[in-house]
Amino acid sequence: KITWNWHLHIWFLAVLLCLASLSGPIITALDRTKAALRSLPSRMPDWMILSFTGIVAVFLCVSARMGYEVAVKPYTSPSFHYPLRMVGYYFAIFALGMGMYLSPRLLRIFSSYHWLQLAFAGLLLWSARLWQGTFPEGTHSLAKKISEVTALSAEIYLAIVFVPVLFAFFKRFCSGTEGTMRLSPKHWAHLVLSGALLVIATRFEPLLPHAKSWSGLPEFVAAAGITPAKLSSGLMLAVQGYFFVMVCLVLFGLFERFVKKAGAPMHFVAESAFCVYLFHYLVIYLNAFWLRDWVGIKDDYLLSLLVTLFTTGITMGIYVIVNRSAALRCLFLGKLPKRETAK
């Protein structure tokens, strides 16, 4: 049976719409929980609040997966399984964000203990991978599904707690006021160093180990998915990430230094950015097929350049169309019609 993946890469917009509609009940539940606990949170140390919050978030993720398997999946089309399943996966994370919005203390705790949380999330993910490795191939038991959602919860948690680390990184490298970029010799030194590492890593990548299993190591290492190939891939991703982050920082610094005032063209580019993001995936695919098959372009570099130019122009044209319609602005840009105030 063919499943139509209508959501493509923007499935999260449908998920976010569902979660946003639950904001009211979530806030009500959090307020009632706070009222029921009374003064108990104020007497709890920070680490206990952090641990309790993490346990509740993982419990909600697992409960949502179990509820999806029992009450949703058997009664819906396979074309809707993925986004509906993601609603349950991200519900706890969304609720956690709402909790931090309502509680400055929880936000402070979450931001302060990022290294401890990284270690905890990594340990949780590793344990979940070990658990997953105990199930034979082709097993579809409820226990395996719980292990899968536990691993996914750990991945989501790991990504979230990595955000304060990124903030700390950018705060260290942004030497201007209020987080603005001011280029200094260290930025150029890091750019050169990251570029040199990328060249070296790319040049010697074939020499890195690419085996899919270890020889002479315990089985739990392989069960956790830690293979030579994945370690090599992780190393390459780290080097590439280092380089491209430094490129972005230097570009930000150059714009901060030389673009003193944003004119109409820069304002248009900034306003159209979200619309370009929404539609670029589909437009890239259509342009790639059209330019390769109809125009007959075979050179990959020329094809990539033309696809980039055509996609930029078309998606910005879509923004112009969307921006002229109140309904489309509300649907794709989240801009509600302005109400006229009574004089």
Short mmCIF file of C-alpha atoms in Angstrom, two decimals:
data_model
loop_
_atom_site.label_atom_id
_atom_site.label_comp_id
_atom_site.label_asym_id
_atom_site.label_seq_id
_atom_site.Cartn_x
_atom_site.Cartn_y
_atom_site.Cartn_z
CA LYS A 1 0.00 0.00 0.00
CA ILE A 2 1.41 3.36 -1.08
CA THR A 3 1.50 6.08 1.55
CA TRP A 4 1.35 9.66 0.34
CA ASN A 5 3.91 11.69 2.29
CA TRP A 6 2.01 14.94 1.77
CA HIS A 7 3.70 16.63 4.72
CA LEU A 8 7.26 16.41 3.26
CA HIS A 9 9.68 18.33 5.51
CA ILE A 10 7.08 20.79 6.85
CA TRP A 11 5.24 18.17 8.91
CA PHE A 12 6.23 20.12 12.01
CA LEU A 13 3.94 22.99 10.98
CA ALA A 14 0.91 20.69 11.21
CA VAL A 15 2.27 19.37 14.51
CA LEU A 16 2.89 22.87 15.84
CA LEU A 17 -0.64 23.90 14.85
CA CYS A 18 -2.07 21.01 16.88
CA LEU A 19 0.17 21.77 19.85
CA ALA A 20 -0.60 25.50 19.71
CA SER A 21 -4.31 24.68 19.93
CA LEU A 22 -3.53 22.87 23.21
CA SER A 23 -1.75 25.88 24.76
CA GLY A 24 -4.79 26.89 26.79
CA PRO A 25 -5.35 23.47 28.40
CA ILE A 26 -1.61 23.08 29.01
CA ILE A 27 -1.39 26.43 30.82
CA THR A 28 -4.50 25.59 32.86
CA ALA A 29 -3.02 22.21 33.85
CA LEU A 30 0.30 23.82 34.82
CA ASP A 31 -1.44 26.49 36.90
CA ARG A 32 -3.51 23.87 38.72
CA THR A 33 -0.43 21.73 39.33
CA LYS A 34 1.39 24.73 40.79
CA ALA A 35 -1.59 25.52 43.02
CA ALA A 36 -1.82 21.90 44.19
CA LEU A 37 1.89 21.74 45.06
CA ARG A 38 1.64 25.04 46.92
CA SER A 39 4.98 25.87 48.52
CA LEU A 40 6.61 22.51 47.84
CA PRO A 41 8.63 23.64 44.73
CA SER A 42 10.13 26.54 46.70
CA ARG A 43 11.54 24.05 49.24
CA MET A 44 12.99 21.71 46.58
CA PRO A 45 16.60 22.15 45.42
CA ASP A 46 17.26 22.98 41.79
CA TRP A 47 18.62 19.55 40.86
CA MET A 48 15.48 17.84 42.21
CA ILE A 49 13.19 20.09 40.17
CA LEU A 50 15.30 19.44 37.09
CA SER A 51 15.25 15.67 37.60
CA PHE A 52 11.52 15.59 38.31
CA THR A 53 10.76 17.67 35.21
CA GLY A 54 12.85 15.40 33.00
CA ILE A 55 11.20 12.24 34.37
CA VAL A 56 7.72 13.69 33.80
CA ALA A 57 8.63 14.72 30.23
CA VAL A 58 9.88 11.24 29.33
CA PHE A 59 6.84 9.63 30.99
CA LEU A 60 4.51 11.82 28.93
CA CYS A 61 6.37 10.91 25.71
CA VAL A 62 6.06 7.19 26.43
CA SER A 63 2.39 7.54 27.41
CA ALA A 64 1.65 9.48 24.23
CA ARG A 65 3.24 6.73 22.10
CA MET A 66 1.22 4.03 23.85
CA GLY A 67 -1.97 6.04 23.42
CA TYR A 68 -1.18 6.58 19.74
CA GLU A 69 -0.68 2.85 19.14
CA VAL A 70 -3.94 1.95 20.87
CA ALA A 71 -6.36 4.78 20.09
CA VAL A 72 -5.09 6.56 16.96
CA LYS A 73 -3.08 4.36 14.61
CA PRO A 74 -5.74 1.64 14.00
CA TYR A 75 -8.35 4.22 12.97
CA THR A 76 -6.43 6.64 10.73
CA SER A 77 -4.95 6.56 7.23
CA PRO A 78 -1.23 5.73 6.97
CA SER A 79 -0.73 9.10 5.27
CA PHE A 80 -1.46 10.77 8.61
CA HIS A 81 0.47 8.39 10.87
CA TYR A 82 3.74 10.30 10.86
CA PRO A 83 2.49 13.81 11.78
CA LEU A 84 -0.01 12.44 14.30
CA ARG A 85 2.71 10.35 15.93
CA MET A 86 4.94 13.43 16.12
CA VAL A 87 2.23 15.34 17.99
CA GLY A 88 2.55 12.82 20.82
CA TYR A 89 6.34 12.78 20.66
CA TYR A 90 6.69 16.54 20.97
CA PHE A 91 3.77 17.21 23.32
CA ALA A 92 5.91 16.80 26.44
CA ILE A 93 8.66 19.02 25.01
CA PHE A 94 6.10 21.67 24.08
CA ALA A 95 4.61 21.50 27.57
CA LEU A 96 8.11 21.81 29.03
CA GLY A 97 8.62 24.98 27.00
CA MET A 98 5.31 26.36 28.26
CA GLY A 99 6.40 25.54 31.81
CA MET A 100 9.64 27.48 31.37
CA TYR A 101 7.64 30.37 29.93
CA LEU A 102 5.47 30.45 33.04
CA SER A 103 8.25 29.79 35.56
CA PRO A 104 11.40 31.98 35.47
CA ARG A 105 13.00 29.67 38.02
CA LEU A 106 12.53 26.59 35.81
CA LEU A 107 13.99 28.51 32.87
CA ARG A 108 16.99 29.54 34.97
CA ILE A 109 17.53 25.98 36.22
CA PHE A 110 17.25 24.58 32.72
CA SER A 111 19.76 27.10 31.38
CA SER A 112 22.23 26.68 34.24
CA TYR A 113 22.52 22.89 34.35
CA HIS A 114 23.10 22.28 30.64
CA TRP A 115 26.31 20.27 31.02
CA LEU A 116 24.74 17.98 33.62
CA GLN A 117 21.69 17.55 31.42
CA LEU A 118 23.84 16.76 28.39
CA ALA A 119 25.46 13.93 30.34
CA PHE A 120 22.08 12.68 31.58
CA ALA A 121 20.48 12.84 28.12
CA GLY A 122 23.46 11.06 26.59
CA LEU A 123 23.27 8.31 29.23
CA LEU A 124 19.52 7.97 28.67
CA LEU A 125 20.00 7.72 24.91
CA TRP A 126 22.76 5.13 25.28
CA SER A 127 20.61 3.06 27.67
CA ALA A 128 17.67 3.22 25.26
CA ARG A 129 19.87 2.07 22.40
CA LEU A 130 21.06 -0.84 24.52
CA TRP A 131 17.45 -1.73 25.24
CA GLN A 132 16.55 -1.53 21.57
CA GLY A 133 19.41 -3.89 20.72
CA THR A 134 17.86 -6.64 22.84
CA PHE A 135 14.89 -7.02 20.43
CA PRO A 136 15.32 -9.33 17.41
CA GLU A 137 14.91 -7.90 13.93
CA GLY A 138 11.25 -7.71 12.89
CA THR A 139 9.88 -7.57 16.43
CA HIS A 140 6.78 -5.38 16.81
CA SER A 141 6.05 -5.72 20.51
CA LEU A 142 4.84 -2.89 22.72
CA ALA A 143 8.07 -3.06 24.71
CA LYS A 144 10.08 -2.37 21.55
CA LYS A 145 7.88 0.62 20.70
CA ILE A 146 8.40 1.96 24.22
CA SER A 147 12.16 1.57 23.79
CA GLU A 148 11.93 3.46 20.49
CA VAL A 149 10.01 6.37 21.98
CA THR A 150 12.39 6.45 24.96
CA ALA A 151 15.30 6.75 22.56
CA LEU A 152 13.50 9.47 20.60
CA SER A 153 12.69 11.32 23.83
CA ALA A 154 16.35 11.18 24.77
CA GLU A 155 17.32 12.52 21.33
CA ILE A 156 14.85 15.39 21.65
CA TYR A 157 15.99 16.12 25.19
CA LEU A 158 19.63 16.02 24.10
CA ALA A 159 18.90 18.51 21.31
CA ILE A 160 17.05 20.86 23.67
CA VAL A 161 19.69 20.89 26.39
CA PHE A 162 22.30 21.55 23.71
CA VAL A 163 20.67 24.95 23.07
CA PRO A 164 22.15 26.58 26.22
CA VAL A 165 25.54 25.25 25.13
CA LEU A 166 25.08 26.97 21.77
CA PHE A 167 24.03 30.16 23.55
CA ALA A 168 27.18 30.00 25.67
CA PHE A 169 29.25 29.40 22.53
CA PHE A 170 27.77 32.35 20.65
CA LYS A 171 27.99 34.57 23.71
CA ARG A 172 31.70 33.82 23.87
CA PHE A 173 32.26 34.53 20.19
CA CYS A 174 29.93 37.54 19.91
CA SER A 175 32.13 40.32 21.24
CA GLY A 176 29.71 43.17 20.49
CA THR A 177 26.95 44.55 22.68
CA GLU A 178 23.63 42.72 23.11
CA GLY A 179 24.90 39.66 21.27
CA THR A 180 25.92 41.51 18.12
CA MET A 181 28.94 40.39 16.15
CA ARG A 182 32.15 42.40 16.19
CA LEU A 183 34.91 40.77 14.20
CA SER A 184 38.23 40.27 15.91
CA PRO A 185 41.44 38.38 15.03
CA LYS A 186 40.19 35.29 16.92
CA HIS A 187 37.25 34.94 14.53
CA TRP A 188 39.54 34.91 11.50
CA ALA A 189 41.91 32.51 13.31
CA HIS A 190 39.06 30.09 14.02
CA LEU A 191 37.85 30.39 10.42
CA VAL A 192 41.31 29.53 9.07
CA LEU A 193 41.75 26.70 11.58
CA SER A 194 38.32 25.20 10.85
CA GLY A 195 38.93 25.45 7.11
CA ALA A 196 42.29 23.72 7.44
CA LEU A 197 40.74 20.94 9.56
CA LEU A 198 37.99 20.48 6.97
CA VAL A 199 40.51 20.18 4.14
CA ILE A 200 42.59 17.67 6.12
CA ALA A 201 39.55 15.64 7.18
CA THR A 202 38.19 15.56 3.63
CA ARG A 203 41.59 14.58 2.24
CA PHE A 204 42.10 11.71 4.70
CA GLU A 205 38.46 10.61 5.07
CA PRO A 206 39.08 7.38 3.08
CA LEU A 207 41.63 6.40 5.74
CA LEU A 208 39.06 6.61 8.56
CA PRO A 209 37.52 3.33 9.75
CA HIS A 210 34.21 2.53 8.03
CA ALA A 211 33.45 -0.88 9.50
CA LYS A 212 29.91 -1.50 10.71
CA SER A 213 31.01 -3.54 13.73
CA TRP A 214 33.85 -3.77 16.21
CA SER A 215 36.11 -6.77 16.60
CA GLY A 216 37.14 -7.84 20.06
CA LEU A 217 34.84 -5.44 21.94
CA PRO A 218 31.81 -6.32 24.09
CA GLU A 219 28.44 -6.83 22.42
CA PHE A 220 26.81 -3.92 24.27
CA VAL A 221 28.98 -1.49 22.26
CA ALA A 222 27.52 -2.74 18.99
CA ALA A 223 24.05 -2.94 20.53
CA ALA A 224 24.24 0.75 21.40
CA GLY A 225 24.94 1.58 17.76
CA ILE A 226 28.48 2.82 18.38
CA THR A 227 30.35 1.60 15.29
CA PRO A 228 33.59 2.74 13.62
CA ALA A 229 31.57 4.03 10.67
CA LYS A 230 29.34 6.16 12.91
CA LEU A 231 32.32 7.53 14.83
CA SER A 232 33.99 8.50 11.56
CA SER A 233 30.78 10.09 10.35
CA GLY A 234 30.41 11.98 13.63
CA LEU A 235 33.97 13.26 13.35
CA MET A 236 33.34 14.56 9.84
CA LEU A 237 30.09 16.21 10.91
CA ALA A 238 31.86 17.91 13.83
CA VAL A 239 34.60 19.30 11.57
CA GLN A 240 32.07 20.45 8.96
CA GLY A 241 29.88 22.01 11.65
CA TYR A 242 32.85 23.86 13.14
CA PHE A 243 33.74 25.32 9.74
CA PHE A 244 30.24 26.38 8.72
CA VAL A 245 29.48 27.91 12.14
CA MET A 246 32.60 30.04 11.85
CA VAL A 247 31.65 31.01 8.28
CA CYS A 248 28.25 32.16 9.56
CA LEU A 249 29.81 34.12 12.42
CA VAL A 250 32.22 35.88 10.07
CA LEU A 251 29.40 36.69 7.63
CA PHE A 252 27.35 38.12 10.50
CA GLY A 253 30.35 40.20 11.54
CA LEU A 254 30.89 41.50 8.00
CA PHE A 255 27.26 42.52 7.69
CA GLU A 256 27.41 44.13 11.13
CA ARG A 257 30.42 46.15 10.04
CA PHE A 258 29.61 47.15 6.46
CA VAL A 259 25.81 47.16 6.28
CA LYS A 260 25.06 50.16 8.46
CA LYS A 261 21.42 50.59 7.54
CA ALA A 262 18.99 48.09 6.02
CA GLY A 263 17.38 49.53 2.91
CA ALA A 264 14.35 48.34 0.97
CA PRO A 265 16.15 45.35 -0.68
CA MET A 266 17.45 43.99 2.65
CA HIS A 267 14.04 44.56 4.25
CA PHE A 268 12.39 42.58 1.45
CA VAL A 269 14.90 39.71 1.84
CA ALA A 270 14.32 39.61 5.62
CA GLU A 271 10.53 39.69 5.27
CA SER A 272 10.49 36.94 2.63
CA ALA A 273 12.89 34.62 4.48
CA PHE A 274 10.21 32.56 6.25
CA CYS A 275 8.15 32.12 3.07
CA VAL A 276 11.30 31.09 1.20
CA TYR A 277 11.98 28.53 3.93
CA LEU A 278 8.47 27.09 3.72
CA PHE A 279 8.44 26.53 -0.02
CA HIS A 280 12.09 25.99 -0.93
CA TYR A 281 12.00 22.21 -0.51
CA LEU A 282 9.24 21.63 -3.06
CA VAL A 283 10.58 24.26 -5.46
CA ILE A 284 14.09 22.78 -5.32
CA TYR A 285 12.78 19.37 -6.34
CA LEU A 286 10.68 20.74 -9.19
CA ASN A 287 13.55 22.91 -10.48
CA ALA A 288 16.02 20.04 -10.28
CA PHE A 289 13.78 17.74 -12.33
CA TRP A 290 12.91 20.48 -14.82
CA LEU A 291 16.48 21.70 -15.37
CA ARG A 292 17.99 18.22 -15.58
CA ASP A 293 15.39 16.46 -17.73
CA TRP A 294 13.86 19.23 -19.83
CA VAL A 295 16.77 21.61 -20.32
CA GLY A 296 19.33 18.78 -20.38
CA ILE A 297 21.89 20.14 -17.91
CA LYS A 298 24.18 17.35 -16.72
CA ASP A 299 26.96 19.23 -14.94
CA ASP A 300 26.27 19.01 -11.18
CA TYR A 301 27.89 22.34 -10.28
CA LEU A 302 26.05 24.29 -12.97
CA LEU A 303 22.82 22.50 -12.07
CA SER A 304 23.24 23.40 -8.37
CA LEU A 305 23.90 27.05 -9.22
CA LEU A 306 20.89 27.34 -11.50
CA VAL A 307 18.62 25.49 -9.07
CA THR A 308 19.69 27.90 -6.32
CA LEU A 309 19.02 30.97 -8.47
CA PHE A 310 15.68 29.72 -9.80
CA THR A 311 14.53 28.60 -6.34
CA THR A 312 15.43 31.95 -4.78
CA GLY A 313 13.53 33.86 -7.46
CA ILE A 314 10.46 31.61 -7.42
CA THR A 315 10.12 31.45 -3.64
CA MET A 316 10.48 35.21 -3.33
CA GLY A 317 7.81 35.52 -6.03
CA ILE A 318 5.59 33.25 -3.93
CA TYR A 319 6.16 35.61 -1.01
CA VAL A 320 4.95 38.57 -3.10
CA ILE A 321 1.74 36.65 -3.91
CA VAL A 322 1.25 35.52 -0.32
CA ASN A 323 1.87 39.00 1.07
CA ARG A 324 -0.92 40.49 -1.09
CA SER A 325 -3.61 38.25 0.39
CA ALA A 326 -4.80 38.63 3.97
CA ALA A 327 -5.82 34.97 4.11
CA LEU A 328 -2.49 33.72 2.73
CA ARG A 329 -0.53 36.04 5.05
CA CYS A 330 -2.37 34.57 8.01
CA LEU A 331 -1.92 30.97 6.78
CA PHE A 332 1.74 31.03 5.74
CA LEU A 333 3.25 34.00 7.60
CA GLY A 334 1.16 34.05 10.77
CA LYS A 335 0.24 37.70 10.25
CA LEU A 336 -3.27 38.46 11.40
CA PRO A 337 -5.23 41.34 9.81
CA LYS A 338 -4.73 44.57 11.69
CA ARG A 339 -7.76 45.83 13.53
CA GLU A 340 -8.67 49.45 13.12
CA THR A 341 -8.84 51.21 16.45
CA ALA A 342 -11.84 53.39 17.12
CA LYS A 343 -11.12 57.09 17.09
#
